[in-house]
Each structure stands twice: as structure tokens, then as C-alpha cells.
mmCIF file of C-alpha atoms and ligand atoms in Angstrom:
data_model
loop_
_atom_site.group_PDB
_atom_site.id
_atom_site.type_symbol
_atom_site.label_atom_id
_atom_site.label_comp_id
_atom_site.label_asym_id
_atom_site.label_seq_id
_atom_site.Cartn_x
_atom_site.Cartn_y
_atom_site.Cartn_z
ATOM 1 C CA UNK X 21 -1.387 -10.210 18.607
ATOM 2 C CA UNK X 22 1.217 -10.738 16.350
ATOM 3 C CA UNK X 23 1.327 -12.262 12.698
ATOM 4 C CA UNK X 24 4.095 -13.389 11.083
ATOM 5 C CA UNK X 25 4.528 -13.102 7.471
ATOM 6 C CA UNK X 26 6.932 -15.552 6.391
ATOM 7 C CA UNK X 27 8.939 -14.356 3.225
ATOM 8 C CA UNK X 28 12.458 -15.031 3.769
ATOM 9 C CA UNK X 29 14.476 -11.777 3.859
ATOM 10 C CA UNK X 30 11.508 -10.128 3.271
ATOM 11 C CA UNK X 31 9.656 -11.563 6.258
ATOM 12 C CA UNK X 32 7.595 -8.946 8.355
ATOM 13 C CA UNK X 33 5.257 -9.215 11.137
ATOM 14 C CA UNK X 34 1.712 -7.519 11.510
ATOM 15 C CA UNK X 35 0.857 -6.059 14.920
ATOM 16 C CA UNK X 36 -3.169 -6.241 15.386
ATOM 17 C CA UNK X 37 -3.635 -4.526 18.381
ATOM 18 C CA UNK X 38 -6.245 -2.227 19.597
ATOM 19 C CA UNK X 39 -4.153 0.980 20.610
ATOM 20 C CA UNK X 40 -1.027 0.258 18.391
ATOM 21 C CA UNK X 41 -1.489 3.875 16.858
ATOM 22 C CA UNK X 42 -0.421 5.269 19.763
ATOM 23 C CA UNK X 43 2.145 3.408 20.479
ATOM 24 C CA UNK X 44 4.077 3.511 16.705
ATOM 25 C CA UNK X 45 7.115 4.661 18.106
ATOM 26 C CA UNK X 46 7.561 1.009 20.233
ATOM 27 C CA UNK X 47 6.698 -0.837 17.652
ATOM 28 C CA UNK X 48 8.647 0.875 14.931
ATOM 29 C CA UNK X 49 11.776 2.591 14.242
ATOM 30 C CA UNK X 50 10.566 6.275 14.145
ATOM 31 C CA UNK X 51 14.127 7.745 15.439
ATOM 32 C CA UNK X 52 15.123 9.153 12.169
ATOM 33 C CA UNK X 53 13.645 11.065 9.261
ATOM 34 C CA UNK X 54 10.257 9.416 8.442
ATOM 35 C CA UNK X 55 8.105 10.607 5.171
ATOM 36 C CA UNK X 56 4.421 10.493 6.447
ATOM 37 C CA UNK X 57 1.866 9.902 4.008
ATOM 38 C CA UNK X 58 -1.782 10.325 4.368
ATOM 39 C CA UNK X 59 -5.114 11.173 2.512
ATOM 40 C CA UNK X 60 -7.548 14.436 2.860
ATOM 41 C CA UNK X 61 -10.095 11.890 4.006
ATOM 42 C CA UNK X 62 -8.163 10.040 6.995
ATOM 43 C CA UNK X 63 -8.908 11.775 10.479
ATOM 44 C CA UNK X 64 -5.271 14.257 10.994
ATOM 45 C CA UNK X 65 -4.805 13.213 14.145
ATOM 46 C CA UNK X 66 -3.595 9.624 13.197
ATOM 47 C CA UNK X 67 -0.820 11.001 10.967
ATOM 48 C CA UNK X 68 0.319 13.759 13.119
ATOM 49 C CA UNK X 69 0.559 10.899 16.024
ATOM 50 C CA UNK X 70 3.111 8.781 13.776
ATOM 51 C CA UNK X 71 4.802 12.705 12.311
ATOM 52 C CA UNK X 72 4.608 13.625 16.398
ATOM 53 C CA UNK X 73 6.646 10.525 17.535
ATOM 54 C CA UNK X 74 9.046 10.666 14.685
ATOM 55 C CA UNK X 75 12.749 12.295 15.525
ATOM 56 C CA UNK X 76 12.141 14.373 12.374
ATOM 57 C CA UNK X 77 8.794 14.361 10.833
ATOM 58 C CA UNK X 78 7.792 15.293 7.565
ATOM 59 C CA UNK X 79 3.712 14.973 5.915
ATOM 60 C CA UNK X 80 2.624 14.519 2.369
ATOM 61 C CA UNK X 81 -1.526 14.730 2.204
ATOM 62 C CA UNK X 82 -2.430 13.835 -0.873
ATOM 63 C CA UNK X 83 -5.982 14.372 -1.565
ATOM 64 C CA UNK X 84 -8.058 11.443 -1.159
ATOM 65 C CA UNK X 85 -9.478 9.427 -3.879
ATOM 66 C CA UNK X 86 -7.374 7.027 -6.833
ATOM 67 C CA UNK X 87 -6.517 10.231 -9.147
ATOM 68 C CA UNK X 88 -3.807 10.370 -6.077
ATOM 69 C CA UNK X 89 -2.507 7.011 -7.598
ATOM 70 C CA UNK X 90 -0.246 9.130 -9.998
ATOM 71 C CA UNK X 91 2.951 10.195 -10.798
ATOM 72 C CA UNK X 92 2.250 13.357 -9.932
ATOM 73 C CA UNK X 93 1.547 12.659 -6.316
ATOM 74 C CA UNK X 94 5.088 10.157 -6.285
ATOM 75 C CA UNK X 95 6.999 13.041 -7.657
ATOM 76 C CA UNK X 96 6.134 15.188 -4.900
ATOM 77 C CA UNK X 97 6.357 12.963 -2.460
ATOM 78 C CA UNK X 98 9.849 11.780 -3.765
ATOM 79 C CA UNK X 99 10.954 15.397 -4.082
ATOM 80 C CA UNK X 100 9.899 16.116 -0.334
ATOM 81 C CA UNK X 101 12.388 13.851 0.633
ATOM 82 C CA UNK X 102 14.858 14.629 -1.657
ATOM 83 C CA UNK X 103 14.771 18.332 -0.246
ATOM 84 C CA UNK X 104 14.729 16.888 3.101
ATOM 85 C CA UNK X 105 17.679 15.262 2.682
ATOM 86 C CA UNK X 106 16.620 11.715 3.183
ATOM 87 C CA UNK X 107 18.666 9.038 2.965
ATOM 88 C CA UNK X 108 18.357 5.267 2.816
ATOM 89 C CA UNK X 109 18.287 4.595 6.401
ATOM 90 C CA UNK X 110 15.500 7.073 6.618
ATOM 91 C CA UNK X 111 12.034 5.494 6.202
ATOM 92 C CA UNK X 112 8.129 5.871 5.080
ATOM 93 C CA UNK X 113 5.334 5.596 6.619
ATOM 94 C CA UNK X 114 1.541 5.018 5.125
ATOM 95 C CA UNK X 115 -1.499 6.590 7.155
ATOM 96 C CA UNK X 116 -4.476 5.650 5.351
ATOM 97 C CA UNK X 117 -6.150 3.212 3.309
ATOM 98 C CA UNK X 118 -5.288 1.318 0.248
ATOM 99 C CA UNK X 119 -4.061 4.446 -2.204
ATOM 100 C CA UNK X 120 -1.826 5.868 0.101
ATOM 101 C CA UNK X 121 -0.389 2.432 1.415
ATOM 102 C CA UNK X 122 0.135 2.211 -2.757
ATOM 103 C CA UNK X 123 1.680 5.277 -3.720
ATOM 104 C CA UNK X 124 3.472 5.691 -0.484
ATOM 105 C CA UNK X 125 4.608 1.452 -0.804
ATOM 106 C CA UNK X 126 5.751 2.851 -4.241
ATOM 107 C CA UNK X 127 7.702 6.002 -3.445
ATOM 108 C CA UNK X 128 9.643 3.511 -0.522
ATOM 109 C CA UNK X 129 10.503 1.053 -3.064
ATOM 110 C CA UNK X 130 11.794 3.672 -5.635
ATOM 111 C CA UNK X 131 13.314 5.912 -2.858
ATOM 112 C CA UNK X 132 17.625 5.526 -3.330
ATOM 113 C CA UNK X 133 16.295 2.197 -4.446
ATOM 114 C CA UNK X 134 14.411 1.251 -1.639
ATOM 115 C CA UNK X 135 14.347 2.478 2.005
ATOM 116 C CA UNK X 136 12.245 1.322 5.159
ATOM 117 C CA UNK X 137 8.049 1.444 4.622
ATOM 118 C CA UNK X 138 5.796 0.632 7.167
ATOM 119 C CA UNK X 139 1.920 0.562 6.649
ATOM 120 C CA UNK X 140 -0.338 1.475 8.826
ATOM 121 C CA UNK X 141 -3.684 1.110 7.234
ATOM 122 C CA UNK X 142 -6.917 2.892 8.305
ATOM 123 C CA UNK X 143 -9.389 1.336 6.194
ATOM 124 C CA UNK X 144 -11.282 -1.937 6.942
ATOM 125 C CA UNK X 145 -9.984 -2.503 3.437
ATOM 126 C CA UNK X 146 -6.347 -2.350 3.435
ATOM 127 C CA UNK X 147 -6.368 -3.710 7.001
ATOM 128 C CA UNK X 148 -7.146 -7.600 5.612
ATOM 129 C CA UNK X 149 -6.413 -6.948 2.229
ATOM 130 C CA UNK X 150 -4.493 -4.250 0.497
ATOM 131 C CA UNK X 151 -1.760 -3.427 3.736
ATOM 132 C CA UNK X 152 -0.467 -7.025 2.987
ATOM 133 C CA UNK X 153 1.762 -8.158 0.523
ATOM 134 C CA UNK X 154 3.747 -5.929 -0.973
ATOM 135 C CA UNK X 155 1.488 -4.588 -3.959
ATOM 136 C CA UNK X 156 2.130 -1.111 -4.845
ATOM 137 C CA UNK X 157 1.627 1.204 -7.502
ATOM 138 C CA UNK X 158 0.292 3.964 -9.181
ATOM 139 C CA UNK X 159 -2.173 4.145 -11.988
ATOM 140 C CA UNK X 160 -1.025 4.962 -15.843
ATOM 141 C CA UNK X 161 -3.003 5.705 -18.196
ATOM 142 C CA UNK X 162 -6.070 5.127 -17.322
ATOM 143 C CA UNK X 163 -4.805 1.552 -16.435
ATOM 144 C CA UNK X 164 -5.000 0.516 -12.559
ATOM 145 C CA UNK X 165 -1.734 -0.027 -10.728
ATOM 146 C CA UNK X 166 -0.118 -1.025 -13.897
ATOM 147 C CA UNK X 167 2.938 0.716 -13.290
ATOM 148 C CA UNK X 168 4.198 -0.996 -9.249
ATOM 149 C CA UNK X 169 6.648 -2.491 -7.745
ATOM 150 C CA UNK X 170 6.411 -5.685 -5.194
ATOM 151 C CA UNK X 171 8.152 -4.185 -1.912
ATOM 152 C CA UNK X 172 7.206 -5.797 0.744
ATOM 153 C CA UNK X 173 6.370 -3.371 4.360
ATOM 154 C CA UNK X 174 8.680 -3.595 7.742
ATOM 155 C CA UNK X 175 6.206 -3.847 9.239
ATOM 156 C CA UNK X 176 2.584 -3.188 8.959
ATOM 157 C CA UNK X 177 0.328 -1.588 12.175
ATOM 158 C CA UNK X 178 -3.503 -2.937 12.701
ATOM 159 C CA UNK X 179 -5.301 -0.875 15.254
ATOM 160 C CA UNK X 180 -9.254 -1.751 14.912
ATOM 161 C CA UNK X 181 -10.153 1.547 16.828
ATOM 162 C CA UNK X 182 -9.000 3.512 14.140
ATOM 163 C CA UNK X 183 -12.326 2.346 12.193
ATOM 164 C CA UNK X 184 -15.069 4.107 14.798
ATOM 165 C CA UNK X 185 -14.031 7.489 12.893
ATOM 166 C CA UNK X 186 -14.715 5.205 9.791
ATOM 167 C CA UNK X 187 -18.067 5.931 7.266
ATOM 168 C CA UNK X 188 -20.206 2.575 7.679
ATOM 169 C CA UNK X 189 -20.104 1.967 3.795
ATOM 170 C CA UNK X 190 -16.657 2.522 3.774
ATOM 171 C CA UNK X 191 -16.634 -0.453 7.013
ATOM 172 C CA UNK X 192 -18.937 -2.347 4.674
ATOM 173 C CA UNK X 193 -16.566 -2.668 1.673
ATOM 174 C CA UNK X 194 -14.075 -3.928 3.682
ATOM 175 C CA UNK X 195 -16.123 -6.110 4.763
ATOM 176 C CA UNK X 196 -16.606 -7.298 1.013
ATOM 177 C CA UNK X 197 -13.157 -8.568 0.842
ATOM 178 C CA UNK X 198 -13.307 -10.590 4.506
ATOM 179 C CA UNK X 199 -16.238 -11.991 3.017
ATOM 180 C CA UNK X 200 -14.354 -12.732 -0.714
ATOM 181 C CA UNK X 201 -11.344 -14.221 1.650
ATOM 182 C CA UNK X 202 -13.752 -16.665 3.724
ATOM 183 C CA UNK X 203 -15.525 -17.888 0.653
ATOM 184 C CA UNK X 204 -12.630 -19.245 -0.920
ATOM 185 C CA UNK X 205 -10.684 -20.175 1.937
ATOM 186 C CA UNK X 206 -12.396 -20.731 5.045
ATOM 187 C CA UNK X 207 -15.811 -22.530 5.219
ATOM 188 C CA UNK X 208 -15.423 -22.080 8.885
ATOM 189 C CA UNK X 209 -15.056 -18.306 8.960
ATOM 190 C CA UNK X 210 -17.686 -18.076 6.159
ATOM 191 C CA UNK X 211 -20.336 -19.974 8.534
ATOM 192 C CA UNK X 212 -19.626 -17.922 11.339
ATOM 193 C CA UNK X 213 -20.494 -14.455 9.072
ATOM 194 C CA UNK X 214 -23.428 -16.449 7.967
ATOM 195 C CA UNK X 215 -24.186 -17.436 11.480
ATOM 196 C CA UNK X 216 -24.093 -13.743 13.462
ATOM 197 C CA UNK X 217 -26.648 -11.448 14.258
ATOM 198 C CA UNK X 218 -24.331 -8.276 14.060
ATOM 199 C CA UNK X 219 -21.734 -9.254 11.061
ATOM 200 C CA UNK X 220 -19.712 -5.931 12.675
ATOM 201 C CA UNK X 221 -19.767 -7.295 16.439
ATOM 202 C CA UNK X 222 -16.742 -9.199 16.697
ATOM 203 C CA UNK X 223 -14.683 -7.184 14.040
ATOM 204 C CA UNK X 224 -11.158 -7.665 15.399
ATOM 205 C CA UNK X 225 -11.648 -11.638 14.616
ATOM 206 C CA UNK X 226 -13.467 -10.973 11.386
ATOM 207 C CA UNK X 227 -9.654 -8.906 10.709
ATOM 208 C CA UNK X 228 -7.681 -11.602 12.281
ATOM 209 C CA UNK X 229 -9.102 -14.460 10.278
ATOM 210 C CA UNK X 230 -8.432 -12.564 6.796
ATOM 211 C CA UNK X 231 -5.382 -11.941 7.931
ATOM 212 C CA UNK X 232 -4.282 -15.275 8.385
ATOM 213 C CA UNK X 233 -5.686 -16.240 4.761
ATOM 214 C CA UNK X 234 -3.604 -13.294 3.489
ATOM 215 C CA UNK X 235 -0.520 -14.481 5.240
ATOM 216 C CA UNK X 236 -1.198 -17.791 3.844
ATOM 217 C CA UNK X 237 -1.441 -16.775 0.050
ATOM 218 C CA UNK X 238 1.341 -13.998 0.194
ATOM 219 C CA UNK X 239 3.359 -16.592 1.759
ATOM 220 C CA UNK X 240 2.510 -19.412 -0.811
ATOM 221 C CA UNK X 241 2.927 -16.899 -3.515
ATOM 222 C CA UNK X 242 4.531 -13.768 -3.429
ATOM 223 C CA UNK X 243 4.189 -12.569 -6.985
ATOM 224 C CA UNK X 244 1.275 -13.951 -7.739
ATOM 225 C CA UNK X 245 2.075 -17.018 -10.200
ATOM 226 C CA UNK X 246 -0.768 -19.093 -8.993
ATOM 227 C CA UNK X 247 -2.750 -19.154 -5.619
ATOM 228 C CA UNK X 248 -2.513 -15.445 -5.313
ATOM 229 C CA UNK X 249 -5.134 -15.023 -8.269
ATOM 230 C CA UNK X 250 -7.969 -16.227 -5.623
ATOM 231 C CA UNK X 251 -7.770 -12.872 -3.915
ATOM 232 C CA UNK X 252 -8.838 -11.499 -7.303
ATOM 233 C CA UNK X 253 -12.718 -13.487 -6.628
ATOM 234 C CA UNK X 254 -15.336 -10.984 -7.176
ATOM 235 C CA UNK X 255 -12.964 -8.122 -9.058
ATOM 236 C CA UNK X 256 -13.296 -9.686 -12.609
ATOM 237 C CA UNK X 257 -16.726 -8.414 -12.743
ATOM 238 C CA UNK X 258 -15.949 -6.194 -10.235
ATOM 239 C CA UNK X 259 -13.884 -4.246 -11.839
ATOM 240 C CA UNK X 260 -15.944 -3.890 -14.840
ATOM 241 C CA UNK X 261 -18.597 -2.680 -12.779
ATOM 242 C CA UNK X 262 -16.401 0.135 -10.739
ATOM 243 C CA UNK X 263 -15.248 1.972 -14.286
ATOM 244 C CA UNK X 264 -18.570 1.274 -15.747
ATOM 245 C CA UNK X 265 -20.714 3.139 -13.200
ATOM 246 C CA UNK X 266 -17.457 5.743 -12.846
ATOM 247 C CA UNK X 267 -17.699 6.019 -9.245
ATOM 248 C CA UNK X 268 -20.883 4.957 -7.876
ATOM 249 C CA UNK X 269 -19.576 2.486 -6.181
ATOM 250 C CA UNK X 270 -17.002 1.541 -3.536
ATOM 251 C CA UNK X 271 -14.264 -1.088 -3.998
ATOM 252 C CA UNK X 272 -15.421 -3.405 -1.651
ATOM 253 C CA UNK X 273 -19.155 -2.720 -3.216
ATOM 254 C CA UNK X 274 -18.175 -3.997 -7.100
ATOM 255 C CA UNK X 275 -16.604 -6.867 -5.169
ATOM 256 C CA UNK X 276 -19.775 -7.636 -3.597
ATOM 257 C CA UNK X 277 -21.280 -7.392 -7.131
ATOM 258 C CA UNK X 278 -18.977 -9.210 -8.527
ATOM 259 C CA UNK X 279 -18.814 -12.326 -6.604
ATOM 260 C CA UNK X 280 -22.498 -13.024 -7.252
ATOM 261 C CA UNK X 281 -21.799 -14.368 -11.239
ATOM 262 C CA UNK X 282 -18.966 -16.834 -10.325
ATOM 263 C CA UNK X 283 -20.224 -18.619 -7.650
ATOM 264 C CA UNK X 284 -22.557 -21.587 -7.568
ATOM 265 C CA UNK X 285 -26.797 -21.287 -6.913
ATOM 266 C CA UNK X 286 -25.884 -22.825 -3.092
ATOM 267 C CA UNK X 287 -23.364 -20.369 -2.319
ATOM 268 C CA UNK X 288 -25.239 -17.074 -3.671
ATOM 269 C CA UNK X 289 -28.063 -18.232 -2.401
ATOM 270 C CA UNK X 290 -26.003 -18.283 1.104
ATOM 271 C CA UNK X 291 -23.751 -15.174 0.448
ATOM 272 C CA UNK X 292 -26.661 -12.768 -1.032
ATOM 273 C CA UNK X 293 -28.027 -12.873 2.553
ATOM 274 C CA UNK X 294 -24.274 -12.286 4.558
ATOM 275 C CA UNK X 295 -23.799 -9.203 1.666
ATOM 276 C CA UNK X 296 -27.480 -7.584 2.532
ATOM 277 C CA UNK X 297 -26.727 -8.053 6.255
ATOM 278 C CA UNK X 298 -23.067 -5.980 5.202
ATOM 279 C CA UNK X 299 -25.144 -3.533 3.893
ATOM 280 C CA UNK X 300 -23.310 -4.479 0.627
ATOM 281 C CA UNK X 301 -25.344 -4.154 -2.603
ATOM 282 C CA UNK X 302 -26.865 -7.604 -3.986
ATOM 283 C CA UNK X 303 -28.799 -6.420 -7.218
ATOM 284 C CA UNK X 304 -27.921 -4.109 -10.211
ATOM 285 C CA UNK X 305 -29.635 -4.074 -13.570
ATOM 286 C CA UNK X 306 -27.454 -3.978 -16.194
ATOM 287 C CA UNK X 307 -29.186 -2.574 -19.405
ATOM 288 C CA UNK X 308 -27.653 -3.873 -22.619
ATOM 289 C CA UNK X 309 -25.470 -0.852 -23.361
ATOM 290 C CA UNK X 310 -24.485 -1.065 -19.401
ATOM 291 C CA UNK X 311 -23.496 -4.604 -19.702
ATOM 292 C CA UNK X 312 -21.617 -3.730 -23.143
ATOM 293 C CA UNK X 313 -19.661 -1.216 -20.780
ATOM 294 C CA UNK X 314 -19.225 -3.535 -18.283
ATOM 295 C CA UNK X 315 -17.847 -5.923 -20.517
ATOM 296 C CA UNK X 316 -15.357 -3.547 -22.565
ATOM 297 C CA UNK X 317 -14.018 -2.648 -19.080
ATOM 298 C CA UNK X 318 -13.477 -6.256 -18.661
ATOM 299 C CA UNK X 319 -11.704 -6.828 -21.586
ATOM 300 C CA UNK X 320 -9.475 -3.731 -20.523
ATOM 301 C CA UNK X 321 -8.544 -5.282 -17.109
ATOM 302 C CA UNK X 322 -4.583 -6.000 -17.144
ATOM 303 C CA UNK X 323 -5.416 -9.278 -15.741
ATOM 304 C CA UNK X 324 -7.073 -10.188 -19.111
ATOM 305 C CA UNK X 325 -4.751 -12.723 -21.017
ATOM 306 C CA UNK X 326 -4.570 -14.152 -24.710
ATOM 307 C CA UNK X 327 -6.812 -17.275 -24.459
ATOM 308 C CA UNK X 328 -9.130 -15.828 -21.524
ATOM 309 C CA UNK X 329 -9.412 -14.376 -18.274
ATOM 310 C CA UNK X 330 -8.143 -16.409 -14.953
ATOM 311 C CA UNK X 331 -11.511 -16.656 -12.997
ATOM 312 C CA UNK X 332 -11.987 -17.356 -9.460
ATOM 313 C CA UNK X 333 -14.981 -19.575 -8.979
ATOM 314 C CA UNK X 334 -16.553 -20.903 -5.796
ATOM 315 C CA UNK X 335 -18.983 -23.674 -6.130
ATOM 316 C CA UNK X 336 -18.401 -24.708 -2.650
ATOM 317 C CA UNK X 337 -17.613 -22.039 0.679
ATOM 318 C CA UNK X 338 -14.122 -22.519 1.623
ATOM 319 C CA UNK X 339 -12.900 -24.018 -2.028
ATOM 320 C CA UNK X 340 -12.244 -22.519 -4.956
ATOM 321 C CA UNK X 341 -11.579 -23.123 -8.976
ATOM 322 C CA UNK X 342 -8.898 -20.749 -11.190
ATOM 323 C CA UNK X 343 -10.358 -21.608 -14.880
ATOM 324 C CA UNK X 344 -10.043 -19.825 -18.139
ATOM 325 C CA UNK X 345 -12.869 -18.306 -19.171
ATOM 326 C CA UNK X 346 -13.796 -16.121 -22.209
ATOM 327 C CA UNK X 347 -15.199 -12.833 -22.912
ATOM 328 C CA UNK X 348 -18.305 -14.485 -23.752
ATOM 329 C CA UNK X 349 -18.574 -16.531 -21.135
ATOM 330 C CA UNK X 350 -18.432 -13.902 -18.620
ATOM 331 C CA UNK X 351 -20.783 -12.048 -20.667
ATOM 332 C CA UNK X 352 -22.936 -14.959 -19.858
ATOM 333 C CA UNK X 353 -22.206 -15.283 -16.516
ATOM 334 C CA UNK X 354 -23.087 -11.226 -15.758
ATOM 335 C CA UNK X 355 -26.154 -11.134 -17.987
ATOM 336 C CA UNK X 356 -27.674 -14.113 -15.540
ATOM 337 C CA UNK X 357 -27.394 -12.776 -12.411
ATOM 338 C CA UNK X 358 -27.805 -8.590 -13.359
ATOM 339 C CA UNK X 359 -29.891 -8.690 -16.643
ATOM 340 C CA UNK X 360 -33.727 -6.917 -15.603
ATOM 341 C CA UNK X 361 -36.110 -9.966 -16.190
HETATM 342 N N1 LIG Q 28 -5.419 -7.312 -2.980
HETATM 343 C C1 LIG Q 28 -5.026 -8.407 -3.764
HETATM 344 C C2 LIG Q 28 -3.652 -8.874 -3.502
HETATM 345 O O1 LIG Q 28 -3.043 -8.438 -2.554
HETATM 346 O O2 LIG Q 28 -3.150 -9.686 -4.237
#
């Protein structure tokens, strides 16, 4: 199927389509000299397909992991081209999941001031989240994706059989964000997670119906001014929990985490079951020096204003509230649900 994403003359579509790999070179213009960027972790047969079908193909693999988020890694991949002799009706294309789609989003936009990119993500992750809207960057000083560009794709590729080569907690925190997206958009979608047996069984709707939230905010709000903060719902806390336990967890697994504090008693009461049946993590003690980390991590987050933080609260599936809330009562917030009792 195909999505439209409706953003004037940046408008794009998004193919979802079980075999699309394959067929990149119909759905995209690969008949010039296309950049190729993928990750040490994605299977090398999905980026030598796209490098394979391309007139004249050219690979950057960066090593997989957000240290690739750098300048470092855009340099090369910008001085690639530049050796290549690129020019700006040559294009880029992302093989992987949310830091290549990034840094390769990033070296497009910056490229002779911006040539074609095209995403095609391999992650449950960046296929309903990160693959869609335009966010890229790298990270700067120890500061996440604070240096980026909004450049919106050509087009972005969805092929759901890409994930069988994918690890099951890696499947799991993408399933996180569906889960976030459902929550504060669709009590329907939300009810039907709640409702199934196998959460994973019908994955290419579970992908379909974030998509069409995503489409929805991007569309509503490109730059994020307003509704595009609800995406952020579970990554306050979320956040604070990935840099405090340095690596421990996955994305999608802080996310989990982190939705638990800003919701109401009904809805964790209904989520904390949908999570465990994820295989998503639904408890952590935090310690008081852990929370203290937690919290200074918080405080760090770019998102993190003069007067407060922008929260995402759900009292209710399918709604949502953007409030101001302080330090403190965060602190509060994350010390009721994780503090050992
Ligand atoms: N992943 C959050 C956003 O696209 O705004």
C-alpha cells in the first residue's frame, strides 16, 4: 500500500509492501550515482540489493551503534561523494535503522545543499517512527541529535520481511513506539494490542496503523511547534533512563520505561500487561543515586525548557495532555512507579 505524506513541496509517499526491497529500482530513481548507507549490524545483502540496482553504486558502512551519529562518520560519507564526483541530481540512500536513516538524512540535506534521500528503514523502529518526518542529525557533544537538519525523504521504502533477520528485542522496541503511538492517538489500535494473543501476529497492520498516526502529526506539524511533542510520550523519562544505565537498554526499552510515570493508574494498569506481552521491560528499581542520575540526565535533555519540561501525559488510551512540568515533579512522578518499596 501506499501512504501519502502530505507536506506541500515536500510531500512524499511511503511504500509498505512486503517485497519492496527487491524491487527499489521501480519504486525509486536508482539510474544515477546513489551513496548507500548502511550499519555493521544490518544483514549486507539488503544494501548491496539497493548498491546492485543502482547505475553507479557506491557503500558507506558505518559501524553500528549511535557513536556513528558523528561528524566523523558525515565527513566520510560526504567526502565519498565528493571523490565520486556526485552531483546534485545524484542521490542517497539509507539501509538500516534509525542512525543511519539520521546521519545518512543529514549528509543528503548538507550534500551541494541538498540532493535526493530515500529511506529505507530496517528496523521495526524507524519503520513507524524514526524513517518519517524528516528528523536528522548527528550527535554533538555528548548531546543527542542536537546538531540536524529537517529534510524531508523522496521517498521512504517499508518492506516487513526485512524484520525475520531482525533480533526479537530489537522487534520488541519497536514495538515500544507502536505502542507509545496507539496510546496517545488511537484507543482503537491500543485495544486491539491489548486484545491479541500474539502482539507480533499481524505486524504489517501494527506498522500500518503507526504509520498513519505519523503521517498525521508530521503532517499537522512539521517542525514540531505543537502536536509533534506527543511522539516524545515515554522519552522524557526515557531518555534519562537510556544515559543513566549507559547502554543497558534499547530505545524502544527506556520508552517502555518511560511511559509507565506519565500515564494514569487505568492506563498502566492496561499497558504494563501489552509491554510484558512485548517482551518490553515493566519494572526497574531506581536506587537514590540511580534516580539522581536519572534525573540529571533529564535535566540535560535538549527538550528541557526555562519554566519546565513539555510532558506527554495519557490519562485516557487514545488522548493525550502536553503540560509543563518541573524537575521535581518528574522526580516525583519516577520515584512512584521505580522507587524499591
Ligand atoms: N521520533 C520522533 C519524531 O519523529 O518526532
Amino acid at each position: 500500500m501506499v501512504i501519502h505524506v502530505e507536506l506541500g513541496a515536500s510531500s512524499y509517499d511511503i511504500e509498505l509492501c512486503r517485497g519492496a526491497l527487491a524491487r527499489a529500482g521501480e519504486l525509486i530513481n536508482l539510474n544515477r550515482k546513489v551513496m548507500v548507507v548502511t550499519d555493521s549490524g544490518v544483514p549486507a545483502e539488503y544494501a548491496d540489493t539497493v548498491r546492485n540496482l543502482a547505475k553507479e553504486g557506491y557503500q558507506v558502512t558505518v559501524p553500528q551503534g549511535e557513536e556513528s551519529k558523528c561528524f566523523a562518520m558525515l565527513e566520510h560519507i560526504l567526502g565519498v561523494m565528493l571523490d565520486m564526483g556526485f552531483t546534485r541530481k545524484d542521490a542517497v540512500v539509507a539501509v538500516g535503522g534509525g542512525v543511519v536513516g539520521d546521519l545518512a538524512g543529514f549528509a543528503a540535506s548538507m550534500y551541494m545543499r541538498g540532493i535526493d534521500f530515500y529511506n529505507i528503514p530496517t528496523t521495526l523502529l524507524s519503520q513507524v517512527d524514526s524513517s518519517i518526518g524528516g528528523k536528522t542529525a548527528v550527535d554533538f557533544h555528548g548531546y543527542k541529535n542536537v546538531i540536524g537538519a529537517f529534510y524531508q525523504p523522496k521517498k521512504v521504502i517499508i518492506d516487513p520481511d526485512v524484520l525475520k533477520t531482525l533480533e526479537k528485542r530489537q522487534v520488541a522496541a519497536g514495538m515500544a513506539e507502536a505502542i507509545k503511538m496507539s496510546l496517545t492517538s488511537d484507543a482503537e489500535m491500543f485495544a486491539m494490542l491489548e486484545e491479541a494473543d500474539d502482539i507480533y501476529a499481524d505486524i504489517d497492520m501494527v506498522i500500518e496503523k503507526a504509520l498513519l498516526i505519523k503521517k498525521h502529526v508530521v503532517e499537522c506539524d512539521e517542525k514540531e511547534a505543537g502536536l509533534r511533542k506527543i511522539l516524545n510520550f515515554g522519552h522524557t523519562v526515557g531518555h534519562g533512563i537510556e544515559s543513566a544505565r549507559g547502554g543497558y537498554f534499547y530505545h524502544g526499552e527506556c520508552v517502555a520505561l518511560g511511559m509507565l510515570p506519565m500515564c494514569s493508574e487505568e492506563v498502566r494498569s492496561r499497558l504494563v500487561p501489552v509491554l510484558k506481552k512485548a517482551g518490553l521491560p515493566t519494572e526497574l528499581r531506581l536506587y537514590e543515586d540511580d534516580l539522581r542520575e536519572v534525573m540529571t540526565a533529564v535535566s540535560h535533555d535538549k527538550k528541557s525548557a526555562a519554566g519546565g519540561i513539555d510532558a506527554v501525559l495519557v490519562h485516557e488510551a487514545g488522548s493525550f495532555e502536553i503540560k509543563k512540568l518541573t524537575l521535581a515533579e518528574i522526580e516525583e512522578k519516577t520515584k512512584k512507579i521505580f522507587s524499591p518499596r
